Amino acid sequence: MDVRDIRDAAEEWPARAGETPFQGRVTGVRTEEVRMPDGGWARRDYQLHPGSVSVLALDEQQRVLILRQYRHPVRHRLWELPAGLLDVPGENPLHAAQRELYEEAHCKAGEWRVLLDLYTSPGGSDEALRIFLATDLGDADGERYAAHGEELELETARVPLAELVRLVLAGELHSPTMIAGTLALHAALTGPGLDGLRPADAPWPARPF
């Protein structure tokens, strides 16, 4: 196969007996029977998810803004990038990312680019995630966002990118968004440079806006 053909392609196999046995406030569970290449049918259960955005905010000293937050399913307090749900249908992902950077870190950015797009767990969820790179950072205008729930115990830090890369490879950081964003930015800076990244309003077929 030609290396130029190495890219993901949209495709949909026939499915039947679809139902949604659970629908929560944000996500649900979908059950379907999917036609296999041998002609048989296999059951697939997966999470329905509205999609999400995240922000890798990089300051002029090459430090990344990170947050530590409790995540109950894994019983860990994880260091993560600012992130949030696309819980408004059709919401512009850039606007959502800017909102999350303000709410979680009281920060704004003058320059925005798309760092990468990914499916967080394509074998079990349809969640699509877009990670933005935000630079030219400053304090947000106005009062701080009134946090609630688990966000009341958010901790923030600014860590040199090189140190984050070391911690990722040492197995000390486990958030997939943190890992993907950190390594993608390192690859961009040591490769084509930030000008090789897509603009902030680049199309996102997984979550059209």
Tab-separated table of C-alpha atoms in Angstrom:
chain	number	residue	atom	x	y	z
A	1	MET	CA	0.000	0.000	0.000
A	2	ASP	CA	1.204	3.486	-0.861
A	3	VAL	CA	1.961	5.544	2.248
A	4	ARG	CA	-0.241	8.284	0.761
A	5	ASP	CA	-3.217	5.978	1.313
A	6	ILE	CA	-2.636	5.753	5.081
A	7	ARG	CA	-5.535	7.765	6.417
A	8	ASP	CA	-8.768	6.954	8.232
A	9	ALA	CA	-11.894	6.649	6.107
A	10	ALA	CA	-15.542	6.994	7.073
A	11	GLU	CA	-17.471	3.727	6.669
A	12	GLU	CA	-20.624	2.236	8.153
A	13	TRP	CA	-21.437	-1.472	8.280
A	14	PRO	CA	-25.101	-2.577	8.284
A	15	ALA	CA	-26.662	-2.687	11.748
A	16	ARG	CA	-29.968	-3.922	13.141
A	17	ALA	CA	-31.870	-4.269	16.399
A	18	GLY	CA	-30.684	-0.874	17.621
A	19	GLU	CA	-31.816	0.401	20.985
A	20	THR	CA	-30.643	2.786	23.708
A	21	PRO	CA	-31.260	0.978	27.018
A	22	PHE	CA	-29.733	3.798	29.065
A	23	GLN	CA	-29.635	7.566	28.573
A	24	GLY	CA	-28.081	9.693	31.275
A	25	ARG	CA	-27.881	13.462	31.585
A	26	VAL	CA	-24.970	13.671	29.140
A	27	THR	CA	-24.104	10.219	27.782
A	28	GLY	CA	-25.993	7.049	26.974
A	29	VAL	CA	-25.431	3.426	25.995
A	30	ARG	CA	-26.343	2.148	22.533
A	31	THR	CA	-26.794	-1.541	21.643
A	32	GLU	CA	-26.731	-2.752	18.035
A	33	GLU	CA	-26.128	-5.912	16.052
A	34	VAL	CA	-23.526	-5.296	13.341
A	35	ARG	CA	-23.103	-7.368	10.171
A	36	MET	CA	-19.661	-9.002	10.070
A	37	PRO	CA	-17.645	-9.738	6.882
A	38	ASP	CA	-18.454	-13.460	7.210
A	39	GLY	CA	-22.192	-12.697	7.054
A	40	GLY	CA	-22.837	-13.180	10.768
A	41	TRP	CA	-24.100	-10.620	13.264
A	42	ALA	CA	-22.211	-9.433	16.358
A	43	ARG	CA	-23.587	-7.372	19.235
A	44	ARG	CA	-21.849	-4.093	19.977
A	45	ASP	CA	-22.536	-1.958	23.063
A	46	TYR	CA	-21.006	1.499	23.092
A	47	GLN	CA	-21.241	4.856	24.814
A	48	LEU	CA	-23.064	7.706	23.083
A	49	HIS	CA	-21.159	10.930	23.714
A	50	PRO	CA	-21.710	14.534	22.542
A	51	GLY	CA	-17.990	15.099	21.963
A	52	SER	CA	-15.505	17.266	23.811
A	53	VAL	CA	-12.753	19.827	23.462
A	54	SER	CA	-9.501	20.389	25.286
A	55	VAL	CA	-6.880	23.148	25.397
A	56	LEU	CA	-3.120	22.844	25.537
A	57	ALA	CA	-2.234	26.343	26.705
A	58	LEU	CA	1.456	27.127	26.149
A	59	ASP	CA	3.026	30.257	27.640
A	60	GLU	CA	6.048	32.222	26.442
A	61	GLN	CA	8.351	30.157	28.660
A	62	GLN	CA	7.294	26.907	26.949
A	63	ARG	CA	5.265	25.881	29.996
A	64	VAL	CA	1.933	24.086	29.713
A	65	LEU	CA	-1.037	25.031	31.885
A	66	ILE	CA	-2.369	21.871	33.560
A	67	LEU	CA	-5.053	21.060	36.122
A	68	ARG	CA	-5.381	18.328	38.731
A	69	GLN	CA	-8.874	16.926	39.206
A	70	TYR	CA	-10.447	13.891	40.905
A	71	ARG	CA	-11.813	11.256	38.510
A	72	HIS	CA	-14.064	8.823	40.325
A	73	PRO	CA	-14.213	5.921	37.793
A	74	VAL	CA	-10.430	5.398	38.073
A	75	ARG	CA	-10.108	6.547	41.718
A	76	HIS	CA	-7.315	8.957	40.876
A	77	ARG	CA	-6.603	12.655	40.993
A	78	LEU	CA	-5.215	13.198	37.507
A	79	TRP	CA	-3.215	16.003	35.960
A	80	GLU	CA	-5.105	17.034	32.834
A	81	LEU	CA	-5.500	19.776	30.251
A	82	PRO	CA	-8.485	22.138	30.531
A	83	ALA	CA	-11.384	20.399	28.803
A	84	GLY	CA	-15.138	20.239	28.544
A	85	LEU	CA	-18.139	18.733	26.792
A	86	LEU	CA	-19.814	19.867	23.608
A	87	ASP	CA	-23.134	19.661	25.390
A	88	VAL	CA	-24.855	22.326	23.267
A	89	PRO	CA	-25.893	20.809	19.896
A	90	GLY	CA	-23.939	22.358	17.030
A	91	GLU	CA	-21.719	24.382	19.363
A	92	ASN	CA	-18.609	25.828	17.757
A	93	PRO	CA	-15.727	23.832	19.274
A	94	LEU	CA	-13.406	26.849	19.410
A	95	HIS	CA	-15.949	28.800	21.440
A	96	ALA	CA	-16.317	25.819	23.775
A	97	ALA	CA	-12.542	25.602	24.221
A	98	GLN	CA	-12.277	29.315	24.963
A	99	ARG	CA	-15.037	28.960	27.552
A	100	GLU	CA	-13.290	26.039	29.250
A	101	LEU	CA	-9.965	27.886	29.413
A	102	TYR	CA	-11.740	30.783	31.103
A	103	GLU	CA	-13.844	28.701	33.489
A	104	GLU	CA	-11.126	26.289	34.603
A	105	ALA	CA	-8.067	28.548	34.566
A	106	HIS	CA	-9.328	32.166	34.288
A	107	CYS	CA	-7.125	32.490	31.242
A	108	LYS	CA	-7.471	33.736	27.666
A	109	ALA	CA	-5.314	33.304	24.567
A	110	GLY	CA	-4.558	35.509	21.588
A	111	GLU	CA	-3.659	32.706	19.169
A	112	TRP	CA	-5.527	29.435	18.583
A	113	ARG	CA	-4.732	26.437	16.369
A	114	VAL	CA	-5.995	22.872	16.088
A	115	LEU	CA	-3.391	20.574	17.625
A	116	LEU	CA	-5.094	17.258	16.866
A	117	ASP	CA	-8.391	15.397	16.578
A	118	LEU	CA	-8.970	11.925	17.971
A	119	TYR	CA	-11.546	9.378	19.102
A	120	THR	CA	-10.904	8.761	22.788
A	121	SER	CA	-11.941	5.090	22.839
A	122	PRO	CA	-13.257	4.046	19.417
A	123	GLY	CA	-13.850	0.446	20.415
A	124	GLY	CA	-16.379	1.424	23.063
A	125	SER	CA	-17.468	5.039	22.571
A	126	ASP	CA	-18.271	7.484	19.762
A	127	GLU	CA	-16.639	10.362	21.671
A	128	ALA	CA	-14.683	12.681	19.381
A	129	LEU	CA	-12.158	15.064	20.951
A	130	ARG	CA	-10.499	18.140	19.457
A	131	ILE	CA	-7.409	19.477	21.230
A	132	PHE	CA	-6.577	23.125	20.560
A	133	LEU	CA	-3.203	24.777	21.010
A	134	ALA	CA	-3.590	28.170	22.703
A	135	THR	CA	-0.690	30.639	22.835
A	136	ASP	CA	-0.214	34.323	23.678
A	137	LEU	CA	-1.759	33.715	27.096
A	138	GLY	CA	-3.108	36.282	29.527
A	139	ASP	CA	-5.485	36.602	32.439
A	140	ALA	CA	-9.155	36.525	31.506
A	141	ASP	CA	-11.234	39.662	31.885
A	142	GLY	CA	-13.799	40.038	34.641
A	143	GLU	CA	-14.451	37.909	37.697
A	144	ARG	CA	-13.451	34.296	38.082
A	145	TYR	CA	-15.962	31.635	37.138
A	146	ALA	CA	-17.889	30.326	40.141
A	147	ALA	CA	-16.749	26.701	40.342
A	148	HIS	CA	-18.938	23.951	41.749
A	149	GLY	CA	-18.850	20.216	42.411
A	150	GLU	CA	-15.552	18.487	41.736
A	151	GLU	CA	-14.178	21.695	40.193
A	152	LEU	CA	-13.997	23.265	43.664
A	153	GLU	CA	-10.774	21.324	44.287
A	154	LEU	CA	-9.039	22.021	40.988
A	155	GLU	CA	-5.303	22.634	41.312
A	156	THR	CA	-3.356	24.423	38.588
A	157	ALA	CA	0.289	24.388	37.587
A	158	ARG	CA	2.516	25.469	34.724
A	159	VAL	CA	5.043	22.811	33.767
A	160	PRO	CA	7.782	22.959	31.102
A	161	LEU	CA	6.814	20.942	28.044
A	162	ALA	CA	10.032	18.921	28.200
A	163	GLU	CA	9.222	17.867	31.768
A	164	LEU	CA	5.713	16.790	30.752
A	165	VAL	CA	7.175	14.646	27.969
A	166	ARG	CA	9.479	12.998	30.514
A	167	LEU	CA	6.614	12.343	32.932
A	168	VAL	CA	4.433	10.879	30.178
A	169	LEU	CA	7.137	8.457	29.063
A	170	ALA	CA	7.896	7.542	32.669
A	171	GLY	CA	4.285	6.466	33.192
A	172	GLU	CA	3.588	9.180	35.762
A	173	LEU	CA	0.736	10.840	33.832
A	174	HIS	CA	-2.330	8.906	32.628
A	175	SER	CA	-4.896	11.287	31.137
A	176	PRO	CA	-5.170	10.361	27.434
A	177	THR	CA	-5.807	13.991	26.519
A	178	MET	CA	-2.714	15.108	28.398
A	179	ILE	CA	-0.587	12.387	26.828
A	180	ALA	CA	-1.814	12.939	23.277
A	181	GLY	CA	-1.583	16.722	23.486
A	182	THR	CA	1.870	16.734	25.061
A	183	LEU	CA	3.397	14.349	22.546
A	184	ALA	CA	1.672	16.025	19.593
A	185	LEU	CA	3.015	19.448	20.561
A	186	HIS	CA	6.501	18.035	21.090
A	187	ALA	CA	6.323	16.429	17.630
A	188	ALA	CA	5.148	19.682	16.058
A	189	LEU	CA	7.893	21.756	17.659
A	190	THR	CA	10.638	19.294	16.719
A	191	GLY	CA	9.196	18.749	13.230
A	192	PRO	CA	7.248	21.072	10.932
A	193	GLY	CA	6.689	23.791	13.557
A	194	LEU	CA	3.484	25.419	14.748
A	195	ASP	CA	2.795	26.960	11.344
A	196	GLY	CA	2.181	23.416	10.108
A	197	LEU	CA	-0.860	23.050	12.378
A	198	ARG	CA	-4.404	23.582	11.125
A	199	PRO	CA	-6.269	26.833	11.785
A	200	ALA	CA	-8.644	26.962	14.730
A	201	ASP	CA	-11.700	26.856	12.462
A	202	ALA	CA	-10.554	23.804	10.463
A	203	PRO	CA	-13.387	21.405	9.513
A	204	TRP	CA	-14.098	18.603	11.976
A	205	PRO	CA	-16.127	15.896	10.214
A	206	ALA	CA	-16.607	13.916	13.412
A	207	ARG	CA	-18.488	16.840	14.997
A	208	PRO	CA	-19.638	19.269	12.294
A	209	PHE	CA	-20.346	22.815	13.427
